[in-house]
PDB file of C-alpha atoms and ligand atoms in Angstrom:
ATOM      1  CA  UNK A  95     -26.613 -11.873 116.808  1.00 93.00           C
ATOM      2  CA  UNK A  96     -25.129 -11.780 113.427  1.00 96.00           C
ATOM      3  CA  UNK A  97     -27.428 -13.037 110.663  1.00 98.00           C
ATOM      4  CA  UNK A  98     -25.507 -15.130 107.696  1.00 98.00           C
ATOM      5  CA  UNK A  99     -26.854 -16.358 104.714  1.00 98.00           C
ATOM      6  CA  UNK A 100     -25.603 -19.580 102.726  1.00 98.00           C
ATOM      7  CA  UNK A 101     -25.895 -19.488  99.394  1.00 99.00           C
ATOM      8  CA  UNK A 102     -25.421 -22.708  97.116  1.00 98.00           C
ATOM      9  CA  UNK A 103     -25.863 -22.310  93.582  1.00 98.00           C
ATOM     10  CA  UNK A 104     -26.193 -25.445  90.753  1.00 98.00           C
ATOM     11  CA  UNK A 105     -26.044 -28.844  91.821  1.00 98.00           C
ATOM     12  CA  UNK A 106     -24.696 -28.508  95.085  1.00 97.00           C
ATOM     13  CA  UNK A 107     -28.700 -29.807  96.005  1.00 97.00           C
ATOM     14  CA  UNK A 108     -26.704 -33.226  95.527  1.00 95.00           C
ATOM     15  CA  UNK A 109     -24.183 -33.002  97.632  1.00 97.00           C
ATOM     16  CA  UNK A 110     -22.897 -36.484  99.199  1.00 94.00           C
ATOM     17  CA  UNK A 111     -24.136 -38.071  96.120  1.00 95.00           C
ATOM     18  CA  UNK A 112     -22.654 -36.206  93.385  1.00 92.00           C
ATOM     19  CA  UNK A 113     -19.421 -37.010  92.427  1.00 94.00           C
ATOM     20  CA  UNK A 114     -18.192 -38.154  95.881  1.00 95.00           C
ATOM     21  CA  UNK A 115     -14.769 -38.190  95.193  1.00 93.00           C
ATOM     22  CA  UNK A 116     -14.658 -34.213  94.455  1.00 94.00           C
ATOM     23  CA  UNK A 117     -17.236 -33.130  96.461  1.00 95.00           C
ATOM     24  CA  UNK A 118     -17.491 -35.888  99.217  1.00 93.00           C
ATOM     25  CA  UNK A 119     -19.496 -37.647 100.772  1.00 95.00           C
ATOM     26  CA  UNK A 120     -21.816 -35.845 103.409  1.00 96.00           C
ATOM     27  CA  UNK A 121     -25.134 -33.978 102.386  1.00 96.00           C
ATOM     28  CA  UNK A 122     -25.422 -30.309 102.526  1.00 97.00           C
ATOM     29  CA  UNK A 123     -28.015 -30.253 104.821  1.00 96.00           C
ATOM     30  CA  UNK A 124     -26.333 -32.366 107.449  1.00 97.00           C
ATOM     31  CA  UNK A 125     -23.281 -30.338 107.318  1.00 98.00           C
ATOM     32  CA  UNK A 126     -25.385 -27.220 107.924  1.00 98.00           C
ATOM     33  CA  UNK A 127     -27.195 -28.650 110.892  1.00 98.00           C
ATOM     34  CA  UNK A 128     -23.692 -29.100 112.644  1.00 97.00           C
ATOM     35  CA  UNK A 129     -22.776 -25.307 111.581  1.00 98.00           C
ATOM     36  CA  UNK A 130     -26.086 -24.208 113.085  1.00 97.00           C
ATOM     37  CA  UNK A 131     -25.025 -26.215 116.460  1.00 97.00           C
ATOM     38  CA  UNK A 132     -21.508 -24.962 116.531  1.00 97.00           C
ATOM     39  CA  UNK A 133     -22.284 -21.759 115.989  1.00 97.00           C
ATOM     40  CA  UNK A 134     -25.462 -20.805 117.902  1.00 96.00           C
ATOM     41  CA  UNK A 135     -23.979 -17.466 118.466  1.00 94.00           C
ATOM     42  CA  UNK A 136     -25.135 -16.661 114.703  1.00 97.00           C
ATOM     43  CA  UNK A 137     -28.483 -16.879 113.028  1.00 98.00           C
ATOM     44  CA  UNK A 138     -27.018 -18.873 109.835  1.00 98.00           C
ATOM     45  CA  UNK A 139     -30.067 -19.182 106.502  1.00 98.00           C
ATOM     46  CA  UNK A 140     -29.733 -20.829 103.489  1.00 98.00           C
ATOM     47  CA  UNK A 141     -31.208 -20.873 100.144  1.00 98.00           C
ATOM     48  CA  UNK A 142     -30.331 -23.105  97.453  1.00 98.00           C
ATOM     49  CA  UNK A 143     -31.057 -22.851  93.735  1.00 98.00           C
ATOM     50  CA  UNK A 144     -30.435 -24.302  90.092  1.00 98.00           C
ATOM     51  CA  UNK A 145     -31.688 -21.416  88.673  1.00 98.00           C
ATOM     52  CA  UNK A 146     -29.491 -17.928  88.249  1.00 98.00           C
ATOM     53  CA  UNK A 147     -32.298 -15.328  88.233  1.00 98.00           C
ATOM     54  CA  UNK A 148     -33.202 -17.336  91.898  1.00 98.00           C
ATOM     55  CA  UNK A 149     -29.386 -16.913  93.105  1.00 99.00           C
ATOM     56  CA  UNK A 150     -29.768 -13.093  91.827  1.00 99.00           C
ATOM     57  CA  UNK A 151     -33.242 -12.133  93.287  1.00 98.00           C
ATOM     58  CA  UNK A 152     -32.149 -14.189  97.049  1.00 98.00           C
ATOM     59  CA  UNK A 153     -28.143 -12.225  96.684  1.00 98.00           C
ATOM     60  CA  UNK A 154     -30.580  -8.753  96.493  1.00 98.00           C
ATOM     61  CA  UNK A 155     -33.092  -9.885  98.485  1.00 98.00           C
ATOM     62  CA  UNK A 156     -30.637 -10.842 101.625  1.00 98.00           C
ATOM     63  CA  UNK A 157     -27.739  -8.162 100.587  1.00 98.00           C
ATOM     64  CA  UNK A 158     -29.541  -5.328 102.341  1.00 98.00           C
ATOM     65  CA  UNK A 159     -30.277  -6.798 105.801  1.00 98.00           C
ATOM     66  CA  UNK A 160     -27.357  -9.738 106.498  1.00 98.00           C
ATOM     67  CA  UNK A 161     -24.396  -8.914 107.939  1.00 98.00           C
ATOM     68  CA  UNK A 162     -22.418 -11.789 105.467  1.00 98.00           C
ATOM     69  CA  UNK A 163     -23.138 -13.982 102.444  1.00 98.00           C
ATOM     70  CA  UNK A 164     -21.675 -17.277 101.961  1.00 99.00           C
ATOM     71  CA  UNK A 165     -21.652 -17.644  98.404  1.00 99.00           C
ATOM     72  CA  UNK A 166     -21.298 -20.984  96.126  1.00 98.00           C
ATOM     73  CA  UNK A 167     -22.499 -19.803  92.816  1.00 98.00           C
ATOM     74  CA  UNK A 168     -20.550 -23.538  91.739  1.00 98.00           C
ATOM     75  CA  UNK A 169     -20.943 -23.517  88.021  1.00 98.00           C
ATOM     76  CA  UNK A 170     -22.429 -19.839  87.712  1.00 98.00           C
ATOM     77  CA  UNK A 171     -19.108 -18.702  88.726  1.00 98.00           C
ATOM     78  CA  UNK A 172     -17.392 -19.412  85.748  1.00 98.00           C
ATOM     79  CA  UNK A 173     -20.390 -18.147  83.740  1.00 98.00           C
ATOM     80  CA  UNK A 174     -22.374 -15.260  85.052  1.00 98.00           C
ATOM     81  CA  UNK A 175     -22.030 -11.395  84.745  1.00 98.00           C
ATOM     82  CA  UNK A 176     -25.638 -11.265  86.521  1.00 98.00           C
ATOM     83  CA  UNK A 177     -23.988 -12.723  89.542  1.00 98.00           C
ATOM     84  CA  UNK A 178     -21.214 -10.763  89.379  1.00 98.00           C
ATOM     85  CA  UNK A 179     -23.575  -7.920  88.893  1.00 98.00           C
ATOM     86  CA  UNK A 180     -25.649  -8.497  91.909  1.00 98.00           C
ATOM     87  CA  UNK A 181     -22.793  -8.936  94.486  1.00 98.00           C
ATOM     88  CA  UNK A 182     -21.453  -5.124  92.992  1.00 98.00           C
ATOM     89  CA  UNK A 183     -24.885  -3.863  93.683  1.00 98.00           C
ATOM     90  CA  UNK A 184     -25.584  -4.826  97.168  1.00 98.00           C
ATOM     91  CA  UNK A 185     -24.388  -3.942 100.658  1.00 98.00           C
ATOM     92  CA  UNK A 186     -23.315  -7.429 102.721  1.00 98.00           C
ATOM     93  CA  UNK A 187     -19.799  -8.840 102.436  1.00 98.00           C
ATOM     94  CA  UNK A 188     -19.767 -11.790 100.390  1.00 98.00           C
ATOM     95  CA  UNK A 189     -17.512 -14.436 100.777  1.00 98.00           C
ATOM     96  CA  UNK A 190     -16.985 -16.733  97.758  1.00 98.00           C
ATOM     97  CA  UNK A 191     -16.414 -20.696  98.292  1.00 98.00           C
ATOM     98  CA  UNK A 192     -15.766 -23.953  96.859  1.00 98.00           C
ATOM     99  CA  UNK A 193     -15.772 -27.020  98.054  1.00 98.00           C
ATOM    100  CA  UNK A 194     -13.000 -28.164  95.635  1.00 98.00           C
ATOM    101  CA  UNK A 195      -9.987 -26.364  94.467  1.00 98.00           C
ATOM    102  CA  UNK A 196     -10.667 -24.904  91.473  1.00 98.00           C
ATOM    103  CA  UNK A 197      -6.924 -24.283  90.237  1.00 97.00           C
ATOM    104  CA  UNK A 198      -6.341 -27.551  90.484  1.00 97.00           C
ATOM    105  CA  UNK A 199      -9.275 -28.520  88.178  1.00 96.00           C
ATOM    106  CA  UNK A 200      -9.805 -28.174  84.321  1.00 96.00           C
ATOM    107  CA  UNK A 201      -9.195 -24.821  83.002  1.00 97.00           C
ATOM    108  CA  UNK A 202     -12.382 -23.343  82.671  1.00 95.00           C
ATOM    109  CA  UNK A 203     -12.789 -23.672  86.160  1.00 97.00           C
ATOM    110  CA  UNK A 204     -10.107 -21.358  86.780  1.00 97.00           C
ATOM    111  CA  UNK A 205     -11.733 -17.990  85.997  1.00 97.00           C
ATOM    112  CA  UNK A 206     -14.300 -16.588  88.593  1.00 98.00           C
ATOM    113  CA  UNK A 207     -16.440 -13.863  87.204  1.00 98.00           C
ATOM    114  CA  UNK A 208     -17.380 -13.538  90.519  1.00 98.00           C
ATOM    115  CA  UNK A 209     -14.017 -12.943  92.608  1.00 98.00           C
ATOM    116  CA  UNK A 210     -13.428  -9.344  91.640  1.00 98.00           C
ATOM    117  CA  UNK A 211     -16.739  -8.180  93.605  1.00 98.00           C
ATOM    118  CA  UNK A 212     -16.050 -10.207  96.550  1.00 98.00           C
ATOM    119  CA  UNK A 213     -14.161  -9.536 100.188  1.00 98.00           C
ATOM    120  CA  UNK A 214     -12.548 -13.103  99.721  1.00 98.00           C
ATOM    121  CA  UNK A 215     -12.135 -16.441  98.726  1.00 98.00           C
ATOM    122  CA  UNK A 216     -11.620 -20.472  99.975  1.00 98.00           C
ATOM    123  CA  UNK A 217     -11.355 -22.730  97.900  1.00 98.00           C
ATOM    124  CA  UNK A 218      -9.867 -26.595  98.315  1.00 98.00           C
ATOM    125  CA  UNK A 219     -11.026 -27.274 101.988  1.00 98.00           C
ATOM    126  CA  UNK A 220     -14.016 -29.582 101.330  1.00 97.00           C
ATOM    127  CA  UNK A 221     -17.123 -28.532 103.290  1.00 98.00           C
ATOM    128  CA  UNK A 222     -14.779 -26.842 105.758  1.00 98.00           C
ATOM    129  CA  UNK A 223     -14.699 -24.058 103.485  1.00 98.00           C
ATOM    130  CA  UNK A 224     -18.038 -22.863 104.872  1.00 98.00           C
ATOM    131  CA  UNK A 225     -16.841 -22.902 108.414  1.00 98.00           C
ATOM    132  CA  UNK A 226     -13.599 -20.795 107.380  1.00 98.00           C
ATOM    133  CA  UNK A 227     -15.998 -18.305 105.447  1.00 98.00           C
ATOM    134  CA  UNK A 228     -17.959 -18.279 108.561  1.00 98.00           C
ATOM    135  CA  UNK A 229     -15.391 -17.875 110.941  1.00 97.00           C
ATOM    136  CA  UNK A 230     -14.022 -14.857 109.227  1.00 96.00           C
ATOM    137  CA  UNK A 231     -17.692 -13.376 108.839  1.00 96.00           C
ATOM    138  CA  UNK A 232     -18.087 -13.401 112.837  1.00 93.00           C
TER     139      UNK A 232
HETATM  140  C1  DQA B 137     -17.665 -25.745  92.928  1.00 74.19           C
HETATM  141  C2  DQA B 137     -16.643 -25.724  91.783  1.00 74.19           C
HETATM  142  C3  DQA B 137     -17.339 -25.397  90.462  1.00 74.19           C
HETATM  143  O1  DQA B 137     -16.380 -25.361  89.414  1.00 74.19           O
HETATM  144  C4  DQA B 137     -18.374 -26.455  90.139  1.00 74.19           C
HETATM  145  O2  DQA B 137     -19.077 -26.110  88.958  1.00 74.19           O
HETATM  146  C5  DQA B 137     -19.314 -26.713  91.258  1.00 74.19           C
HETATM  147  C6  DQA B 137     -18.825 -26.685  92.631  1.00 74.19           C
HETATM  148  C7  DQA B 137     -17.032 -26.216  94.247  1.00 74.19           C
HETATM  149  O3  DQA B 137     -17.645 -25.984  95.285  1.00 74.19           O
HETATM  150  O4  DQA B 137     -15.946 -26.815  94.254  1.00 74.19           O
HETATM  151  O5  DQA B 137     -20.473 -27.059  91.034  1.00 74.19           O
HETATM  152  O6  DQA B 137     -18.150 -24.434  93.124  1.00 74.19           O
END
């Protein structure tokens, strides 16, 4: 059984309430418990945090022993080298998401510090963006 880890970085703890019209309207948590159903075939985790030093130590932590990381580092994308840093220093294939399309959003959104460490990246497809990471991952 192949063991995946979701990883949601900053604010995505309010998803379905947080600017629905971006980010929609469905909780996280809800969404998962439909992956976890549809995909019983795979042992699927998560960890959330608002803190980056949390995102870093659960990307080590998890990047010896899972075969795939899911990974919304939302607003520590755009920001973090210790992200970036983490991803280069561990062994699991991480896939990068968003929920929204970043090119289509404000500028600074458009540079990932992140997307030069990772196997790929979706973007634009709402929640489905998980299941697409996840698809490709098993
Ligand atoms: C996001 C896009 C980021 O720019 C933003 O800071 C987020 C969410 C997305 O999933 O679309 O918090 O990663």
């Amino acid at each position: 059984m192949k063991k995946i880890i979701i990883i949601n970085g900053p604010n995505l703890n309010l998803l379905g309430v947080r600017e629905t019209s971006i980010y929609g309207n469905e909780s996280f948590e809800n969404y998962l418990g439909k992956l976890q159903t549809n995909y019983s075939s795979a042992k699927i985790d998560y960890f959330q945090s608002n803190i980056e030093g949390e995102l870093i130590d659960k990307i080590q932590e998890a990047g010896f022993t899972y075969d795939g990381i899911i990974l919304n580092a939302a607003a520590y994308t755009h920001t973090s080298v210790g992200i970036a840093d983490a991803i280069a220093a561990i062994k699991s294939p991480v896939i990068e998401v968003h929920i929204s399309n970043i090119y289509k959003r404000e500028k600074i959104r458009h540079n990932s510090l992140i997307s030069k460490n990772v196997e790929g990246i979706i973007c634009g497809f709402g929640l489905k963006s998980y299941e697409l990471a996840l698809k490709t991952l098993i």
